[in-house]
Amino acid sequence: MKAYLKNTWLGIYTVLVGMTVTFKHLFVPAVTIQYPDERLKLPERERNRLYVNMDDCIGCDQCSRACPVSCIEIETVKSVPGEDLGTTSNGKKKALWVTKFNIDFAKCCYCQLCVFPCPTECIYMTDVFEFSEYERGNLVYKFATLTEEEAAQKKVNYEKLQAEKEAQKAAAAAKPKTEPPSHPATN
Amino acid sequence: MYQYFYDLTGNVIISGLIVAIFPLVNVLLVVLIGVYLERKVSAHMQDRLGPMRTGWHGTLQLIADFVKLLQKEDIASTETDKGLYNIAPVLVFTGAFAAYAAIPFSSKLIGSEIEVGIFYVIAVSGLVVVSILMAGWSANNKYSLLGAMRSAAQIISYEIPTALVILSIVMLTGTLSLGKMSELQTAYFWNWNILGGAGFGLAKFLLIPFMVVGFIIIYISTLAETNRTPFDIPEAESELVAGYFTEYCGMKYAMFMLSEYGNMFAVSAIVSILFFGGYQSPFGYLGNTLNVHWLIPYEQAFWFLLKGWFFIFVQMWLRWTLPRLRVDQLMSVCWKYLIPYAFVNLIIIGIISLL
């Protein structure tokens, strides 16, 4: 009987204790952050979406090789003599046309390994992390500044140069065969 | 109120409809405000904010939810018992809504001044059990059936302590009519039943502790009858998906929610009529002091709604304080604790009221 009454009292008392706790919490300011309106400050070295500053890119392909998931695709074309590609911000001369610089953010694991090898510090992390898309294809970001026609043009130019060189080489290779007999004669 | 409209229109049907519309509007408002309040109270008790983006502080959230529910396709699995399945949500709401007929919102605003008001309320609330069983069984789903069975066991068990406490109040006041019960606890808060009812004497002071016990018992058991946490095992979402309305969707689902919140208010109203003076103001009426007597019924309605809402708030408060009871705990609370206490309480109140 005593235990029974004690049980009853304990039941009511503990419920009241619980109720005071929850009632106090009614007046505790909420911890909610109203996300799109207010945002948490991002940490100092946050890793989010990559950005490539193409003005500085020399097309060295080091970031692509560092990438553990191969999400960076780079294609370059050598410049033809006489073409001025400008310099990077730290004074390096650019020698390659970057015809393709795609980063697939669907694959990207945000490890930042591509950032460190870059000699011109042109690939870096931004603070943008909201870039969801309805289609996966839209997550492939194309950073190359050349249009497709321009890129094709550069390729054609380079191939022409190559062809010319080949022709010269071929010519150079063809000449010695015919010329040697004349040499001793001149000597 | 019915008489007033009958005199005004001279038509039985029209006056009856007008009288019926008020509680219906009240139920809908209770649902609208109740669900919003529930979300806000639960959120703030957990240090969250709750709905914030629809309207000012999420005030339009419920309208948005309601529109969403209206647009939903009415899906029913092929194995359901179509007739019972479709009629259950209607019946469950009927049971919840019918109780409002006898509830006096103020001295002038009462659907039907029947003499057996409280008895009628207990009787029609039994309809809820039937429709819940109907819903659970006809859905042909294990979770639904389990939920319905639990619900039936729970509601029937907890009707006993409720009825016993109501009986003790009936013994004290000598009336079954809810209107008269409220009338008896007139004027000031020390005349409320929780403080021993009207009239001064030894009996009044002797009654107070037993009235408090009675209030606690009826509050716990009505909580169980409305399937609210901590007695929400019939719809325990972590075990039974949604209990007896697992298979329902769209407006039929909304009907169950409607009846739940309607029940919550009805139960709070009954508790406030039995123990807290019903529509009576705790501090006397402004209408009396200012000598504008037409104001009094409005004041009464205000106090009644305030008390009802207060008890709804306490229900929510309890919901976010206590975890759910196990089935055996639920049964032992009812049969081993509430019913013996209610019986002893009944006997003591009977003896005291004989004094």
Coordinates of C-alpha atoms in Angstrom, one line a residue:
Chain A
M1 CA 0.0 0.0 0.0
K2 CA 2.8 2.4 0.9
A3 CA 4.6 1.5 -2.3
Y4 CA 1.4 2.1 -4.2
L5 CA 0.9 5.6 -2.8
K6 CA 4.6 6.4 -3.3
N7 CA 4.3 5.3 -6.9
T8 CA 1.3 7.5 -7.4
W9 CA 3.1 10.5 -5.9
L10 CA 6.2 9.8 -7.8
G11 CA 4.3 9.6 -11.0
I12 CA 2.6 13.0 -10.5
Y13 CA 5.7 14.6 -9.1
T14 CA 8.0 13.6 -11.9
V15 CA 5.4 14.7 -14.5
L16 CA 5.3 18.1 -12.9
V17 CA 9.1 18.3 -12.9
G18 CA 9.1 17.4 -16.6
M19 CA 6.5 20.0 -17.2
T20 CA 8.5 22.8 -15.5
V21 CA 11.5 21.9 -17.6
T22 CA 9.6 22.1 -20.9
F23 CA 7.8 25.3 -19.8
K24 CA 11.1 27.0 -19.2
H25 CA 12.2 25.9 -22.6
L26 CA 9.2 27.7 -24.0
F27 CA 11.0 31.0 -23.3
V28 CA 14.5 30.0 -24.3
P29 CA 15.4 31.7 -27.5
A30 CA 15.3 29.3 -30.5
V31 CA 18.6 28.1 -31.8
T32 CA 17.3 27.9 -35.4
I33 CA 19.1 29.8 -38.1
Q34 CA 16.7 30.9 -40.8
Y35 CA 19.0 29.6 -43.4
P36 CA 18.4 31.4 -46.7
D37 CA 17.8 34.7 -44.9
E38 CA 20.6 34.4 -42.4
R39 CA 23.7 32.2 -42.8
L40 CA 26.4 30.8 -40.6
K41 CA 29.8 32.3 -41.1
L42 CA 31.8 29.8 -43.2
P43 CA 35.0 28.6 -41.7
E44 CA 38.2 30.2 -42.8
R45 CA 39.4 27.4 -45.0
E46 CA 36.1 26.1 -46.3
R47 CA 36.2 24.0 -49.4
N48 CA 33.3 24.6 -51.8
R49 CA 32.9 25.2 -55.5
L50 CA 36.1 25.6 -57.5
Y51 CA 36.8 28.5 -59.7
V52 CA 39.4 28.9 -62.4
N53 CA 40.8 32.2 -63.4
M54 CA 41.5 31.6 -67.0
D55 CA 43.5 34.7 -67.5
D56 CA 46.2 33.1 -65.3
C57 CA 45.9 29.5 -66.5
I58 CA 48.9 28.3 -68.5
G59 CA 47.3 25.0 -69.3
C60 CA 50.0 22.9 -67.5
D61 CA 47.5 20.1 -66.6
Q62 CA 48.9 19.7 -63.1
C63 CA 45.5 20.1 -61.4
S64 CA 44.0 17.5 -63.7
R65 CA 46.7 15.1 -62.8
A66 CA 46.4 15.8 -59.1
C67 CA 42.6 15.2 -59.1
P68 CA 41.9 11.8 -57.4
V69 CA 38.5 11.4 -59.1
S70 CA 39.6 12.8 -62.6
C71 CA 36.9 15.4 -62.7
I72 CA 39.0 18.0 -64.4
E73 CA 39.4 17.7 -68.2
I74 CA 42.0 19.9 -69.9
E75 CA 42.9 20.1 -73.6
T76 CA 45.5 22.4 -74.9
V77 CA 46.9 23.4 -78.2
K78 CA 50.4 24.8 -78.7
S79 CA 50.5 28.3 -79.9
V80 CA 51.9 29.2 -83.3
P81 CA 54.9 31.5 -83.3
G82 CA 53.8 35.1 -83.7
E83 CA 50.7 34.7 -81.6
D84 CA 50.7 36.7 -78.4
L85 CA 48.9 34.9 -75.5
G86 CA 49.8 37.5 -72.9
T87 CA 51.3 36.9 -69.5
T88 CA 49.9 35.6 -66.2
S89 CA 49.6 38.0 -63.3
N90 CA 52.9 36.8 -61.9
G91 CA 54.7 37.5 -65.2
K92 CA 54.9 34.0 -66.7
K93 CA 54.5 33.8 -70.5
K94 CA 51.6 31.7 -71.7
A95 CA 52.5 29.3 -74.4
L96 CA 49.4 27.1 -74.7
W97 CA 45.9 27.7 -75.9
V98 CA 43.5 26.1 -73.4
T99 CA 40.8 24.9 -75.6
K100 CA 39.0 22.9 -73.0
F101 CA 38.8 23.2 -69.2
N102 CA 35.9 21.3 -67.8
I103 CA 35.3 20.6 -64.2
D104 CA 32.5 18.1 -63.4
F105 CA 31.2 19.0 -60.0
A106 CA 29.1 15.9 -59.9
K107 CA 32.3 14.0 -59.6
C108 CA 34.3 16.6 -57.6
C109 CA 35.0 15.5 -54.0
Y110 CA 36.1 19.0 -52.8
C111 CA 39.5 17.7 -51.6
Q112 CA 41.3 20.8 -52.7
L113 CA 44.2 18.7 -54.0
C114 CA 44.1 20.5 -57.4
V115 CA 44.6 23.8 -55.8
F116 CA 48.1 23.2 -54.4
P117 CA 50.0 22.2 -57.5
C118 CA 48.9 25.1 -59.6
P119 CA 52.0 27.2 -60.4
T120 CA 50.0 30.4 -61.0
E121 CA 47.4 29.9 -58.3
C122 CA 44.6 30.3 -60.8
I123 CA 42.4 27.5 -59.5
Y124 CA 40.9 28.0 -56.1
M125 CA 38.0 27.4 -53.8
T126 CA 35.2 30.0 -53.6
D127 CA 32.5 30.3 -50.9
V128 CA 29.7 29.3 -53.2
F129 CA 28.1 26.0 -52.0
E130 CA 24.5 26.4 -53.4
F131 CA 24.7 25.2 -57.0
S132 CA 22.3 22.3 -57.2
E133 CA 21.0 21.5 -60.6
Y134 CA 18.0 19.5 -62.0
E135 CA 20.2 17.8 -64.6
R136 CA 23.6 16.3 -64.0
G137 CA 25.0 17.6 -67.2
N138 CA 24.6 21.2 -65.9
L139 CA 27.1 20.4 -63.2
V140 CA 29.9 20.3 -65.8
Y141 CA 31.4 23.7 -65.7
K142 CA 33.2 24.9 -68.8
F143 CA 35.9 27.4 -67.9
A144 CA 37.7 27.7 -71.2
T145 CA 37.4 31.3 -72.6
L146 CA 37.9 30.3 -76.2
T147 CA 34.8 29.7 -78.2
E148 CA 34.5 26.4 -80.1
E149 CA 35.3 28.1 -83.4
E150 CA 38.3 29.8 -82.0
A151 CA 39.5 26.5 -80.5
A152 CA 39.0 24.8 -83.8
Q153 CA 40.8 27.6 -85.5
K154 CA 43.8 27.3 -83.1
K155 CA 43.9 23.6 -83.7
V156 CA 43.9 24.2 -87.5
N157 CA 46.6 26.8 -87.1
Y158 CA 48.7 24.4 -85.1
E159 CA 48.1 21.6 -87.5
K160 CA 49.1 23.8 -90.4
L161 CA 52.3 24.7 -88.6
Q162 CA 53.0 21.1 -87.9
A163 CA 52.3 20.3 -91.5
E164 CA 54.6 23.1 -92.6
K165 CA 57.3 21.8 -90.2
E166 CA 56.8 18.3 -91.5
A167 CA 57.1 19.6 -95.0
Q168 CA 60.2 21.5 -94.1
K169 CA 61.6 18.4 -92.4
A170 CA 60.7 16.3 -95.3
A171 CA 62.3 18.8 -97.6
A172 CA 65.3 18.9 -95.4
A173 CA 65.5 15.2 -95.4
A174 CA 65.1 15.0 -99.1
K175 CA 67.8 17.6 -99.9
P176 CA 70.9 15.9 -98.4
K177 CA 70.3 12.9 -100.6
T178 CA 70.7 14.9 -103.8
E179 CA 73.3 17.4 -102.6
P180 CA 76.2 15.4 -101.2
P181 CA 77.9 14.7 -104.5
S182 CA 78.1 18.4 -105.2
H183 CA 79.9 19.1 -101.9
P184 CA 83.2 17.3 -102.6
A185 CA 83.1 19.0 -105.9
T186 CA 83.1 22.4 -104.3
N187 CA 85.8 21.4 -101.9
Chain B
M1 CA -30.1 30.2 -28.8
Y2 CA -32.2 27.8 -30.9
Q3 CA -35.3 29.5 -29.4
Y4 CA -34.0 32.9 -30.3
F5 CA -33.4 32.0 -34.0
Y6 CA -36.7 30.1 -34.0
D7 CA -38.5 33.2 -32.9
L8 CA -36.5 35.2 -35.4
T9 CA -37.0 33.0 -38.5
G10 CA -40.1 30.9 -37.5
N11 CA -38.6 27.9 -39.3
V12 CA -37.3 24.8 -37.5
I13 CA -34.8 23.8 -40.2
I14 CA -33.2 27.2 -40.7
S15 CA -32.9 28.0 -37.0
G16 CA -31.5 24.5 -36.4
L17 CA -28.9 25.0 -39.2
I18 CA -27.8 28.3 -37.9
V19 CA -27.3 26.9 -34.4
A20 CA -25.4 24.0 -35.8
I21 CA -23.1 26.2 -37.8
F22 CA -21.6 27.9 -34.8
P23 CA -20.0 24.8 -33.3
L24 CA -18.9 23.7 -36.8
V25 CA -17.1 27.0 -37.3
N26 CA -15.6 26.6 -33.8
V27 CA -14.3 23.2 -34.6
L28 CA -12.7 24.4 -37.8
L29 CA -11.2 27.3 -36.0
V30 CA -9.9 25.0 -33.3
V31 CA -8.3 22.8 -36.0
L32 CA -6.8 25.8 -37.8
I33 CA -5.4 27.5 -34.7
G34 CA -4.8 24.2 -32.8
V35 CA -2.5 22.7 -35.4
Y36 CA -0.6 26.0 -35.8
L37 CA -0.4 26.3 -32.0
E38 CA 0.7 22.7 -31.7
R39 CA 3.5 23.2 -34.2
K40 CA 4.6 26.4 -32.5
V41 CA 4.4 25.1 -29.0
S42 CA 6.3 22.0 -29.9
A43 CA 8.9 24.0 -31.7
H44 CA 9.4 26.5 -28.9
M45 CA 9.6 23.8 -26.3
Q46 CA 12.4 22.2 -28.3
D47 CA 14.1 25.6 -28.8
R48 CA 13.1 25.7 -32.5
L49 CA 11.0 28.2 -34.4
G50 CA 8.4 26.0 -36.2
P51 CA 6.8 27.2 -39.4
M52 CA 8.1 30.6 -40.3
R53 CA 7.9 31.0 -44.0
T54 CA 4.2 31.0 -44.9
G55 CA 2.8 34.3 -43.9
W56 CA 3.9 36.2 -40.8
H57 CA 5.6 33.6 -38.5
G58 CA 4.0 30.9 -40.5
T59 CA 0.4 31.9 -39.8
L60 CA -0.8 30.8 -43.2
Q61 CA 0.9 27.4 -42.9
L62 CA -2.3 25.6 -42.0
I63 CA -4.2 27.1 -45.0
A64 CA -1.4 26.0 -47.2
D65 CA -1.5 22.5 -45.7
F66 CA -5.3 22.4 -46.1
V67 CA -5.1 23.3 -49.7
K68 CA -2.5 20.7 -50.3
L69 CA -4.7 18.1 -48.6
L70 CA -7.6 19.2 -50.8
Q71 CA -5.6 18.7 -54.0
K72 CA -4.4 15.2 -53.1
E73 CA -5.6 12.3 -55.0
D74 CA -7.9 10.0 -53.1
I75 CA -6.1 6.7 -53.1
A76 CA -7.5 3.5 -51.6
S77 CA -6.0 0.1 -51.9
T78 CA -8.0 -2.5 -53.7
E79 CA -8.2 -4.8 -50.6
T80 CA -10.1 -2.3 -48.5
D81 CA -13.7 -2.8 -47.5
K82 CA -15.0 0.2 -49.5
G83 CA -18.2 1.0 -47.6
L84 CA -16.7 1.0 -44.1
Y85 CA -13.5 2.6 -45.3
N86 CA -15.3 5.6 -46.8
I87 CA -17.8 6.0 -44.0
A88 CA -15.3 5.9 -41.1
P89 CA -13.8 9.4 -41.5
V90 CA -17.3 10.9 -41.6
L91 CA -18.5 8.9 -38.6
V92 CA -15.4 9.8 -36.5
F93 CA -16.0 13.5 -37.2
T94 CA -19.7 13.1 -36.4
G95 CA -18.8 11.6 -33.1
A96 CA -16.5 14.5 -32.3
F97 CA -18.9 17.1 -33.6
A98 CA -22.0 15.7 -32.0
A99 CA -20.6 16.4 -28.5
Y100 CA -20.7 20.1 -29.3
A101 CA -24.5 20.1 -29.3
A102 CA -24.6 19.9 -25.6
I103 CA -21.7 22.1 -24.7
P104 CA -22.7 25.6 -23.4
F105 CA -20.4 28.2 -24.9
S106 CA -22.2 30.9 -22.9
S107 CA -25.5 31.1 -21.1
K108 CA -27.2 32.1 -24.4
L109 CA -25.0 30.1 -26.8
I110 CA -25.9 26.4 -26.3
G111 CA -26.9 24.1 -29.1
S112 CA -29.4 22.1 -27.2
E113 CA -30.2 22.5 -23.5
I114 CA -30.8 18.9 -22.9
E115 CA -31.1 17.8 -19.3
V116 CA -28.7 14.8 -19.7
G117 CA -26.0 16.8 -21.3
I118 CA -22.9 15.2 -19.8
F119 CA -24.4 11.7 -20.2
Y120 CA -25.1 12.5 -23.9
V121 CA -21.5 13.7 -24.4
I122 CA -20.1 10.4 -22.9
A123 CA -22.5 8.5 -25.1
V124 CA -21.7 10.1 -28.4
S125 CA -18.0 10.0 -27.7
G126 CA -18.4 6.3 -27.8
L127 CA -19.1 6.7 -31.5
V128 CA -15.5 7.6 -32.0
V129 CA -14.4 4.1 -30.9
V130 CA -16.7 2.5 -33.4
S131 CA -15.5 4.6 -36.3
I132 CA -11.9 4.1 -35.3
L133 CA -12.4 0.4 -35.3
M134 CA -14.1 0.7 -38.6
A135 CA -11.3 2.7 -40.1
G136 CA -8.7 0.3 -38.8
W137 CA -10.4 -2.9 -39.8
S138 CA -11.7 -1.9 -43.2
A139 CA -8.3 -0.6 -44.3
N140 CA -7.0 -4.2 -44.4
N141 CA -3.6 -3.2 -43.1
K142 CA -1.8 -4.7 -40.1
Y143 CA -0.8 -1.4 -38.7
S144 CA -4.2 0.0 -39.0
L145 CA -5.8 -3.0 -37.3
L146 CA -3.2 -2.9 -34.5
G147 CA -3.8 0.8 -34.0
A148 CA -7.6 0.4 -34.0
M149 CA -7.4 -2.4 -31.5
R150 CA -5.2 -0.5 -29.2
S151 CA -7.4 2.5 -29.6
A152 CA -10.5 0.6 -28.8
A153 CA -8.9 -1.0 -25.7
Q154 CA -7.6 2.3 -24.5
I155 CA -10.7 4.4 -25.0
I156 CA -13.0 1.9 -23.5
S157 CA -10.7 1.4 -20.5
Y158 CA -10.3 5.1 -19.9
E159 CA -14.0 5.8 -20.1
I160 CA -14.4 4.2 -16.7
P161 CA -12.4 6.7 -14.6
T162 CA -13.8 9.5 -16.7
A163 CA -17.4 8.4 -15.9
L164 CA -16.6 7.8 -12.3
V165 CA -15.2 11.3 -11.8
I166 CA -18.2 12.8 -13.8
L167 CA -20.5 10.8 -11.5
S168 CA -18.9 12.3 -8.4
I169 CA -19.5 15.8 -9.8
V170 CA -23.0 14.9 -10.8
M171 CA -23.5 13.7 -7.2
L172 CA -22.2 17.0 -5.9
T173 CA -24.2 19.3 -8.2
G174 CA -27.3 17.1 -8.5
T175 CA -27.6 17.7 -12.3
L176 CA -26.6 16.1 -15.5
S177 CA -27.1 19.3 -17.5
L178 CA -23.9 21.0 -18.6
G179 CA -25.6 24.4 -18.7
K180 CA -26.9 24.1 -15.1
M181 CA -23.5 22.8 -13.9
S182 CA -21.9 26.0 -15.3
E183 CA -24.7 28.1 -13.8
L184 CA -24.1 26.7 -10.3
Q185 CA -20.5 27.8 -10.3
T186 CA -21.4 31.4 -10.8
A187 CA -19.7 34.7 -10.3
Y188 CA -16.2 34.2 -8.9
F189 CA -13.5 31.6 -9.1
W190 CA -13.9 30.4 -5.5
N191 CA -17.3 29.1 -6.5
W192 CA -15.8 26.7 -9.0
N193 CA -16.1 23.0 -8.4
I194 CA -12.3 22.6 -8.1
L195 CA -12.5 24.8 -5.1
G196 CA -15.5 23.0 -3.6
G197 CA -18.3 24.5 -5.6
A198 CA -20.7 27.4 -4.6
G199 CA -21.7 27.8 -1.0
F200 CA -19.6 28.2 2.1
G201 CA -19.3 25.7 4.8
L202 CA -17.1 22.9 6.1
A203 CA -18.0 20.7 3.1
K204 CA -16.5 23.2 0.7
F205 CA -13.1 23.0 2.3
L206 CA -13.2 19.3 2.8
L207 CA -14.0 18.8 -0.8
I208 CA -11.0 20.8 -2.2
P209 CA -8.3 18.0 -2.1
F210 CA -10.7 15.4 -3.5
M211 CA -11.8 17.7 -6.3
V212 CA -8.1 18.2 -7.2
V213 CA -7.7 14.5 -7.3
G214 CA -10.8 14.1 -9.4
F215 CA -9.5 16.8 -11.8
I216 CA -6.2 15.0 -12.2
I217 CA -7.9 11.7 -12.9
I218 CA -10.3 13.1 -15.4
Y219 CA -7.6 15.1 -17.1
I220 CA -5.4 12.1 -17.5
S221 CA -8.2 9.9 -18.7
T222 CA -9.6 12.4 -21.2
L223 CA -6.1 12.8 -22.5
A224 CA -6.1 9.1 -23.2
E225 CA -9.6 9.2 -24.7
T226 CA -8.5 11.8 -27.3
N227 CA -5.4 9.6 -28.2
R228 CA -3.0 12.3 -27.3
T229 CA 0.6 11.7 -26.2
P230 CA 1.6 10.2 -23.7
F231 CA -1.4 8.0 -24.6
D232 CA -1.0 8.0 -28.3
I233 CA -0.2 4.3 -28.8
P234 CA -3.0 3.9 -31.3
E235 CA -1.3 6.2 -33.7
A236 CA 2.2 5.7 -32.5
E237 CA 4.1 6.9 -35.5
S238 CA 7.4 5.2 -34.6
E239 CA 5.7 1.8 -34.4
L240 CA 2.5 1.8 -36.4
V241 CA 3.1 4.4 -39.1
A242 CA 0.0 6.3 -38.3
G243 CA -2.2 3.7 -36.6
Y244 CA -5.8 3.4 -37.7
F245 CA -5.5 6.1 -40.4
T246 CA -2.4 4.7 -42.1
E247 CA -4.3 3.9 -45.3
Y248 CA -6.1 7.2 -45.5
C249 CA -5.0 10.2 -47.5
G250 CA -6.1 13.6 -48.6
M251 CA -9.4 14.9 -47.2
K252 CA -10.2 11.6 -45.4
Y253 CA -7.0 11.9 -43.5
A254 CA -7.9 15.6 -42.8
M255 CA -11.2 14.4 -41.4
F256 CA -9.4 12.3 -38.8
M257 CA -7.2 15.3 -37.8
L258 CA -10.3 17.5 -37.7
S259 CA -12.0 15.1 -35.3
E260 CA -8.9 14.8 -33.2
Y261 CA -8.6 18.5 -32.6
G262 CA -12.4 18.8 -32.3
N263 CA -12.2 16.1 -29.6
M264 CA -9.4 17.9 -27.9
F265 CA -11.5 21.1 -27.5
A266 CA -14.6 19.2 -26.5
V267 CA -12.7 17.4 -23.8
S268 CA -11.1 20.6 -22.6
A269 CA -14.5 22.2 -22.5
I270 CA -16.0 19.3 -20.5
V271 CA -13.1 19.5 -18.0
S272 CA -13.6 23.3 -17.7
I273 CA -17.3 22.9 -17.2
L274 CA -16.9 20.2 -14.6
F275 CA -14.2 21.8 -12.5
F276 CA -13.5 25.3 -13.7
G277 CA -16.8 27.0 -13.9
G278 CA -17.5 26.5 -17.6
Y279 CA -18.3 29.8 -19.2
Q280 CA -18.3 31.7 -15.8
S281 CA -15.8 34.5 -15.5
P282 CA -13.4 34.1 -12.6
F283 CA -13.6 37.8 -11.6
G284 CA -17.2 38.8 -12.2
Y285 CA -18.5 40.4 -15.3
L286 CA -17.7 43.7 -16.9
G287 CA -21.3 43.8 -18.1
N288 CA -22.5 43.8 -14.6
T289 CA -20.3 46.6 -13.3
L290 CA -20.9 48.8 -16.4
N291 CA -24.6 47.9 -16.4
V292 CA -24.5 46.7 -20.0
H293 CA -26.2 43.3 -19.7
W294 CA -26.1 42.3 -23.4
L295 CA -22.3 42.1 -23.0
I296 CA -22.4 39.3 -20.5
P297 CA -23.0 36.3 -22.9
Y298 CA -20.1 37.5 -25.1
E299 CA -17.9 37.8 -22.0
Q300 CA -18.9 34.3 -21.1
A301 CA -18.1 33.0 -24.5
F302 CA -14.7 34.6 -24.2
W303 CA -14.0 33.0 -20.9
F304 CA -15.2 29.7 -22.1
L305 CA -12.9 29.7 -25.2
L306 CA -10.0 30.9 -23.0
K307 CA -10.4 28.0 -20.6
G308 CA -10.8 25.6 -23.5
W309 CA -7.7 26.9 -25.1
F310 CA -5.8 26.8 -21.9
F311 CA -6.5 23.1 -21.5
I312 CA -5.6 22.5 -25.1
F313 CA -2.3 24.2 -24.4
V314 CA -1.8 22.0 -21.4
Q315 CA -2.5 18.9 -23.5
M316 CA 0.2 20.1 -26.0
W317 CA 2.5 20.9 -23.1
L318 CA 2.1 17.3 -21.8
R319 CA 2.6 16.0 -25.3
W320 CA 6.0 17.5 -25.6
T321 CA 7.0 16.7 -22.1
L322 CA 6.2 13.0 -21.7
P323 CA 7.3 10.0 -23.8
R324 CA 4.7 7.5 -25.0
L325 CA 3.5 4.8 -22.6
R326 CA 3.8 1.1 -23.3
V327 CA 0.6 -0.8 -23.7
D328 CA 0.9 -2.7 -20.4
Q329 CA 1.8 0.6 -18.6
L330 CA -1.2 2.2 -20.2
M331 CA -3.5 -0.5 -18.9
S332 CA -1.9 -0.5 -15.5
V333 CA -2.2 3.2 -15.2
C334 CA -5.9 2.9 -15.9
W335 CA -7.0 -0.2 -14.0
K336 CA -4.5 -0.2 -11.1
Y337 CA -4.3 3.5 -10.4
L338 CA -7.0 5.7 -11.9
I339 CA -10.0 3.5 -11.3
P340 CA -9.3 2.7 -7.6
Y341 CA -8.5 6.4 -6.9
A342 CA -11.7 7.4 -8.8
F343 CA -13.8 4.9 -6.8
V344 CA -12.4 6.1 -3.5
N345 CA -12.8 9.7 -4.6
L346 CA -16.4 9.0 -5.6
I347 CA -17.2 7.5 -2.2
I348 CA -15.6 10.3 -0.2
I349 CA -17.2 13.0 -2.3
G350 CA -20.5 11.2 -1.9
I351 CA -20.1 11.2 1.9
I352 CA -19.0 14.8 2.0
S353 CA -21.9 16.0 -0.2
L354 CA -24.3 14.3 2.2
L355 CA -23.0 16.4 5.1

